[in-house]
XYZ file of N, CA and C in Angstrom:
504
model
N 0.605 -1.386 0.003
C -0.071 0.052 -0.038
C 0.716 1.286 0.136
N 2.031 1.372 0.859
C 2.633 2.692 1.158
C 4.228 2.474 -0.147
N 4.029 1.540 -1.081
C 5.124 1.717 -2.094
C 5.656 3.270 -2.556
N 6.545 3.627 -2.737
C 7.221 4.968 -3.212
C 6.643 5.878 -1.776
N 6.850 5.233 -0.358
C 6.423 6.287 0.621
C 7.714 7.188 0.502
N 7.771 8.602 0.794
C 8.544 9.507 0.328
C 9.968 9.432 1.361
N 9.282 8.397 2.741
C 10.557 8.517 3.609
C 11.071 7.249 3.780
N 10.551 6.396 3.049
C 11.256 5.014 3.490
C 11.156 4.281 1.841
N 10.391 4.559 1.005
C 10.805 4.210 -0.462
C 11.979 4.622 -1.253
N 11.718 3.829 -2.639
C 12.956 4.368 -3.692
C 12.716 5.102 -4.732
N 11.473 5.523 -4.364
C 10.517 6.476 -5.383
C 10.884 7.953 -4.717
N 11.172 8.775 -5.587
C 11.233 10.398 -5.471
C 10.076 10.880 -5.440
N 9.911 11.740 -4.898
C 8.642 12.667 -4.612
C 8.765 13.695 -5.675
N 9.927 13.723 -6.112
C 10.201 14.788 -7.416
C 9.197 14.525 -8.391
N 9.191 13.208 -9.117
C 8.699 12.322 -9.917
C 7.211 12.450 -10.094
N 6.630 12.591 -8.789
C 5.093 12.972 -8.772
C 4.719 14.573 -8.559
N 5.661 15.421 -8.798
C 5.229 16.708 -8.902
C 4.823 17.160 -7.304
N 5.309 16.435 -6.129
C 4.949 16.850 -5.210
C 5.467 17.875 -4.832
N 6.675 17.935 -5.266
C 7.581 19.164 -4.175
C 7.606 20.343 -5.203
N 7.154 20.491 -6.663
C 6.714 21.176 -7.400
C 5.252 22.130 -6.644
N 4.498 21.291 -6.364
C 3.008 21.566 -5.627
C 3.378 22.225 -4.452
N 4.022 21.461 -3.433
C 4.544 22.207 -2.062
C 5.122 23.655 -2.235
N 6.117 23.731 -3.453
C 6.901 24.874 -3.659
C 5.847 25.967 -4.126
N 4.739 25.663 -4.690
C 4.037 26.628 -5.466
C 3.024 27.043 -4.409
N 2.593 26.442 -3.422
C 1.659 26.910 -2.247
C 2.298 27.716 -1.372
N 3.446 27.113 -1.119
C 4.373 27.930 -0.151
C 4.791 29.093 -0.551
N 5.137 29.752 -1.848
C 5.095 30.891 -2.623
C 3.913 31.660 -2.838
N 2.948 31.548 -2.227
C 1.719 32.381 -2.382
C 1.829 33.608 -1.665
N 1.051 34.419 -1.546
C 0.813 35.541 -0.345
C 0.905 35.075 0.776
N 1.836 35.817 1.650
C 2.315 35.395 3.085
C 0.944 36.383 3.818
N 0.535 35.194 4.408
C -0.666 36.092 5.198
C -0.398 35.930 6.747
N -1.082 36.543 7.525
C -0.720 36.390 8.877
C -1.326 35.329 9.704
N -0.790 34.564 10.575
C -1.529 33.284 11.021
C -2.635 33.483 11.727
N -3.450 32.380 11.547
C -4.598 32.651 12.200
C -4.203 32.858 13.661
N -5.472 32.744 14.419
C -5.274 32.856 16.039
C -4.568 31.502 16.382
N -3.850 31.654 17.345
C -3.192 30.085 17.465
C -4.298 29.461 18.562
N -3.966 28.014 18.264
C -4.982 27.719 19.207
C -4.651 25.934 19.625
N -4.978 25.811 21.000
C -4.535 24.715 21.734
C -5.040 23.480 21.272
N -4.347 22.108 21.691
C -5.017 21.190 21.073
C -6.309 20.818 21.453
N -6.834 21.263 23.008
C -7.997 21.063 23.301
C -9.023 21.893 22.572
N -8.749 23.151 22.361
C -9.513 23.661 21.392
C -9.735 23.435 19.861
N -8.727 22.927 19.205
C -9.248 22.394 17.731
C -9.650 21.140 18.156
N -9.813 20.307 19.030
C -10.300 19.044 19.174
C -11.768 19.524 19.551
N -12.303 20.734 20.220
C -13.689 20.866 20.627
C -14.104 21.253 19.262
N -13.143 22.319 18.454
C -13.906 22.727 17.258
C -14.217 21.477 16.457
N -13.271 20.569 16.043
C -13.402 19.175 15.285
C -14.952 18.620 16.206
N -15.055 18.540 17.318
C -16.454 17.692 17.626
C -17.742 18.526 17.496
N -17.613 19.786 17.130
C -18.852 20.727 17.062
C -18.931 20.410 15.221
N -17.840 20.166 14.534
C -17.934 20.404 13.393
C -18.418 18.890 12.470
N -18.263 17.884 13.143
C -18.265 16.504 12.940
C -19.377 15.948 13.931
N -20.152 15.197 13.477
C -21.201 14.202 14.490
C -20.679 13.189 15.408
N -20.764 13.351 16.654
C -20.201 11.794 17.355
C -21.452 10.724 17.449
N -20.805 9.833 18.007
C -21.873 8.565 18.252
C -21.302 7.881 19.612
N -22.027 7.446 20.389
C -22.053 6.925 21.551
C -21.415 5.539 20.956
N -20.722 4.635 22.306
C -20.273 3.557 21.980
C -21.262 2.703 21.776
N -22.452 2.360 22.448
C -23.581 1.306 22.054
C -24.363 1.683 20.706
N -24.311 3.309 20.339
C -24.754 3.527 18.807
C -23.508 2.725 17.988
N -22.504 2.820 18.049
C -21.408 2.459 17.531
C -21.513 1.091 16.983
N -21.605 0.152 18.401
C -21.714 -0.989 18.343
C -22.770 -1.363 17.392
N -24.082 -0.913 17.364
C -25.289 -1.137 16.541
C -24.918 -1.006 15.382
N -24.290 -0.072 14.802
C -24.026 0.530 13.488
C -23.168 -0.539 12.830
N -22.165 -1.004 13.720
C -21.204 -2.122 13.347
C -21.905 -3.090 12.830
N -22.801 -3.521 13.940
C -23.853 -4.759 13.519
C -24.517 -4.822 12.186
N -25.291 -3.690 12.198
C -25.879 -3.177 11.025
C -25.440 -3.162 9.706
N -24.262 -2.248 9.611
C -23.587 -2.246 8.455
C -22.148 -2.303 8.590
N -21.858 -3.889 8.223
C -20.463 -4.575 8.044
C -19.124 -3.535 7.313
N -20.028 -2.841 6.581
C -18.828 -1.814 5.515
C -18.370 -0.528 6.636
N -18.890 -0.403 7.569
C -18.689 0.589 8.381
C -17.246 0.573 8.783
N -16.171 1.552 8.762
C -14.748 1.397 9.011
C -14.486 2.447 10.183
N -13.817 1.493 11.063
C -13.376 2.301 12.281
C -11.921 2.410 12.267
N -11.427 3.618 12.453
C -10.328 4.090 12.131
C -9.870 4.665 13.703
N -8.918 3.752 14.287
C -7.887 4.370 15.463
C -6.647 5.138 15.237
N -6.862 6.314 15.360
C -5.731 7.077 15.137
C -4.604 7.190 15.832
N -4.664 6.381 16.569
C -3.357 6.580 17.604
C -2.122 5.519 16.953
N -0.905 5.754 17.598
C -0.079 4.763 17.054
C -0.036 3.602 17.671
N 0.367 2.786 16.842
C 0.213 1.462 17.027
C 0.954 0.928 18.709
N 1.974 1.437 19.057
C 2.220 1.203 20.230
C 1.322 1.444 21.544
N 0.452 2.526 21.098
C -0.181 3.157 22.111
C -1.693 2.213 22.258
N -1.952 1.714 20.910
C -3.046 0.785 20.680
C -2.720 -0.750 21.397
N -1.435 -1.138 21.269
C -0.814 -2.084 21.734
C -1.253 -2.678 23.542
N -1.240 -1.085 23.801
C -1.140 -1.187 25.528
C -2.804 -1.208 26.086
N -3.825 -0.818 25.075
C -5.178 -0.933 25.516
C -6.148 -1.815 24.701
N -5.981 -2.305 23.493
C -6.465 -2.616 22.760
C -7.447 -1.479 21.841
N -8.240 -1.841 21.103
C -9.094 -1.200 20.306
C -10.612 -2.145 20.080
N -11.245 -1.075 19.209
C -12.875 -1.696 18.960
C -12.052 -2.708 18.055
N -12.992 -3.942 18.020
C -12.782 -5.018 17.106
C -13.265 -4.504 15.854
N -12.189 -5.146 14.955
C -12.215 -4.684 13.536
C -11.796 -3.687 13.225
N -11.269 -2.865 14.079
C -10.749 -1.251 13.840
C -9.351 -1.295 13.046
N -9.304 -0.247 12.460
C -7.842 -0.418 11.991
C -7.194 0.548 12.168
N -5.835 0.380 12.203
C -4.903 1.588 12.767
C -4.273 2.378 11.552
N -5.048 3.657 11.386
C -3.964 4.371 10.729
C -3.926 6.005 11.239
N -2.766 5.811 11.934
C -2.185 7.007 12.575
C -2.706 8.284 12.256
N -2.745 9.192 13.253
C -3.293 10.592 12.324
C -2.208 11.269 11.652
N -1.260 10.944 11.796
C -0.241 11.622 10.865
C -0.224 10.793 9.274
N 0.037 9.668 9.400
C -0.428 8.852 8.214
C -1.713 9.061 7.432
N -2.923 9.233 8.304
C -3.971 9.659 7.868
C -4.185 10.755 6.778
N -3.147 11.735 7.098
C -3.201 12.970 6.083
C -2.933 12.642 4.571
N -2.091 11.681 4.220
C -1.727 11.362 2.938
C -2.607 9.919 2.552
N -2.715 8.971 3.685
C -3.639 8.043 3.177
C -4.796 8.108 2.490
N -5.245 9.132 2.855
C -7.041 9.643 2.498
C -6.822 10.544 1.236
N -5.561 11.065 1.105
C -5.450 12.107 0.373
C -5.570 11.748 -1.298
N -6.362 12.359 -1.917
C -6.661 11.870 -3.240
C -5.821 12.791 -4.512
N -5.097 13.460 -3.831
C -3.737 14.448 -5.025
C -2.458 13.265 -4.653
N -2.417 12.619 -3.613
C -0.728 11.566 -3.724
C -0.898 10.548 -4.569
N 0.113 10.299 -4.915
C 0.207 8.876 -5.870
C -0.848 7.692 -5.049
N -1.495 7.114 -5.995
C -2.629 5.984 -5.594
C -1.848 4.969 -4.809
N -0.771 4.955 -4.871
C 0.022 3.797 -4.062
C 0.376 3.939 -2.909
N 0.251 5.675 -2.778
C 0.230 5.571 -1.054
C -0.998 5.992 -0.280
N -1.923 5.679 -1.018
C -3.531 5.898 -0.680
C -3.704 4.431 0.155
N -4.496 4.616 1.204
C -5.257 3.463 1.587
C -6.265 3.162 0.656
N -6.498 1.965 0.312
C -7.476 1.619 -0.562
C -9.163 1.701 0.294
N -8.856 1.391 1.419
C -9.984 1.342 2.062
C -11.135 2.393 2.352
N -10.142 3.891 2.031
C -10.393 4.983 2.278
C -10.833 5.647 0.611
N -11.042 4.689 -0.170
C -11.461 5.156 -1.797
C -12.920 5.962 -1.758
N -14.103 5.098 -1.105
C -15.098 5.641 -1.191
C -15.447 6.676 -0.117
N -15.725 7.898 -0.654
C -15.607 8.972 0.328
C -17.220 9.019 0.870
N -18.262 8.250 0.558
C -19.299 8.062 1.013
C -19.281 6.902 2.184
N -18.131 6.148 2.181
C -18.239 4.889 2.935
C -18.300 5.635 4.610
N -19.325 4.621 5.658
C -19.355 5.243 6.651
C -18.144 4.565 7.609
N -17.813 5.910 8.076
C -16.335 5.897 8.855
C -16.581 6.311 10.585
N -16.227 5.807 11.638
C -15.914 6.133 12.814
C -14.760 6.135 13.258
N -13.953 7.355 13.716
C -12.692 7.750 14.190
C -12.845 7.591 15.591
N -11.755 7.047 16.095
C -11.484 7.094 17.612
C -10.060 7.048 17.953
N -9.860 7.115 19.252
C -8.326 7.357 19.986
C -8.808 6.852 21.321
N -7.851 7.320 22.121
C -8.407 6.556 23.869
C -9.219 7.169 24.034
N -9.164 8.504 24.363
C -10.197 9.338 25.002
C -11.556 10.151 24.044
N -10.585 10.588 22.640
C -11.613 11.092 21.740
C -11.186 12.116 21.450
N -10.129 13.114 21.737
C -9.666 14.053 21.087
C -9.178 14.249 20.066
N -8.053 13.247 19.770
C -7.234 12.924 18.655
C -8.073 12.303 17.339
N -9.117 11.538 17.928
C -10.144 10.610 16.975
C -10.983 12.080 16.474
N -11.257 12.980 16.983
C -12.099 14.019 16.600
C -11.298 14.866 15.620
N -10.212 14.916 15.757
C -8.873 15.864 14.688
C -9.014 14.550 13.454
N -9.049 13.648 13.679
C -8.994 12.572 12.695
C -10.349 12.678 11.704
N -11.448 12.743 12.554
C -12.601 12.653 12.036
C -12.911 14.150 11.248
N -12.642 15.196 11.911
C -12.353 16.650 11.375
C -11.814 16.698 9.734
N -10.548 15.857 9.920
C -9.630 15.769 8.733
C -10.050 15.271 7.429
N -10.842 14.098 7.944
C -11.425 13.432 6.853
C -12.453 13.818 6.392
N -13.514 14.634 7.457
C -14.745 15.493 6.771
C -14.162 16.598 5.895
N -13.092 17.436 6.206
C -12.510 18.521 5.280
C -11.928 17.750 4.123
N -11.508 16.673 4.227
C -11.148 16.001 2.633
C -12.501 15.374 1.964
N -13.600 15.667 2.458
C -14.886 15.244 1.520
C -15.365 14.043 1.876
N -15.209 13.460 2.912
C -15.638 12.306 3.325
C -17.202 12.744 3.926
N -18.050 12.085 3.642
C -19.356 12.518 3.854
C -20.211 11.920 4.901
N -19.575 10.574 5.549
C -20.403 10.053 6.255
C -19.179 9.749 7.464
N -18.619 10.409 8.250
C -17.973 10.470 9.372
C -18.483 10.794 10.626
N -18.476 10.101 11.707
C -18.725 10.114 12.976
C -17.398 9.802 13.812
N -17.540 10.599 15.044
C -16.335 10.270 16.344
C -16.963 9.353 17.247
N -16.131 8.796 17.870
C -16.639 7.773 18.826
C -16.643 8.774 19.938
N -17.608 8.841 21.098
C -17.796 9.724 21.814
C -16.733 9.297 22.806
N -15.955 9.906 23.397
C -15.150 9.487 24.588
C -14.337 8.306 24.404
N -14.221 7.932 23.067
C -12.905 6.995 22.566
C -13.015 5.578 22.903
N -12.028 4.823 22.785
C -11.979 3.709 23.095
C -12.236 3.161 24.559
N -11.595 4.413 25.516
C -12.103 4.366 27.067
C -13.252 4.133 27.268
N -14.196 5.008 26.409
C -15.704 5.155 26.780
C -16.436 3.679 25.911
N -15.857 2.941 25.245
C -16.251 1.631 24.737
C -15.984 0.796 25.887
N -15.038 0.795 26.266
C -14.391 -0.323 27.648
C -15.244 -0.008 28.710
N -15.519 1.384 29.002
C -16.793 1.592 30.401
C -17.701 1.113 29.862
N -18.166 1.231 28.554
C -19.795 0.572 28.023
C -19.699 -0.967 28.414
N -18.659 -1.518 28.794
C -18.741 -3.062 28.917
C -18.444 -3.582 27.584
N -18.024 -2.888 26.052
C -18.018 -3.394 25.146
C -16.509 -4.380 24.967
N -16.510 -5.669 24.325
C -15.366 -5.571 24.149
C -14.325 -4.926 23.396
N -12.556 -5.109 23.398
C -11.912 -4.575 22.768
C -10.719 -5.760 22.157
N -10.331 -5.321 21.351
C -9.311 -6.616 20.623
C -8.123 -6.746 21.592
N -7.471 -8.181 20.966
C -6.536 -8.419 21.993
C -4.834 -7.455 21.981
N -5.178 -6.468 21.444
C -4.080 -5.458 21.119
C -3.495 -5.385 20.060
N -3.884 -6.053 19.069
C -3.576 -6.000 17.595
C -4.603 -5.588 16.641
N -4.303 -4.736 15.925
C -5.376 -4.162 14.649
C -4.401 -4.306 13.164
N -5.544 -4.339 12.566
C -5.331 -4.527 11.253
C -4.637 -3.069 10.474
C-alpha cells in the first residue's frame, strides 16, 4: 500500500510533482497566521463540526452495516497497551493526512478510503485525537464520518469488548 513512501521508498517525490506543488503553495502570498489554538480547542472545534456517536450506537452501527470502517488514529504502540474496537484499523493521525488524500500517488493511499461516502467512525483512547481525525476526513470530503464519543475508553467503560491489542 505504501510503495514509494517518500520517507522509506525508493521513489523520488519529485517524479510525482509533490515538491513542485508544495513549492507553489508556499510561494503564495504570505498571510498573517490565524489565531493560535491549543490541542483542546482544536478538538472542541472538530467535535462541533463532525457528529459524534456513543459506544452503544457505534456497536449497533457496526452490527447493521459491516461496511462501516472504524479508524483508530493512535500509534500502534499506544493501541498495543489498551486494545481497540474489534475490527478497527490503525491509521495514525499523521499517516491519515496522506492515506486519505486523493492528490498523492495512488499507491500511497489506503484503498479502504477510496469511497468518500463509506461510513467511518474515528477514535483514539479518549476522543480528542479521534475528533481531529474525523475533522480531517470531513474536510477532505468524506461525507459519512462520525467520532466515537469518549473514544476507546468509553467503549471499554460501556462493557464492550476490545481487541487483543493488535489491529489491522
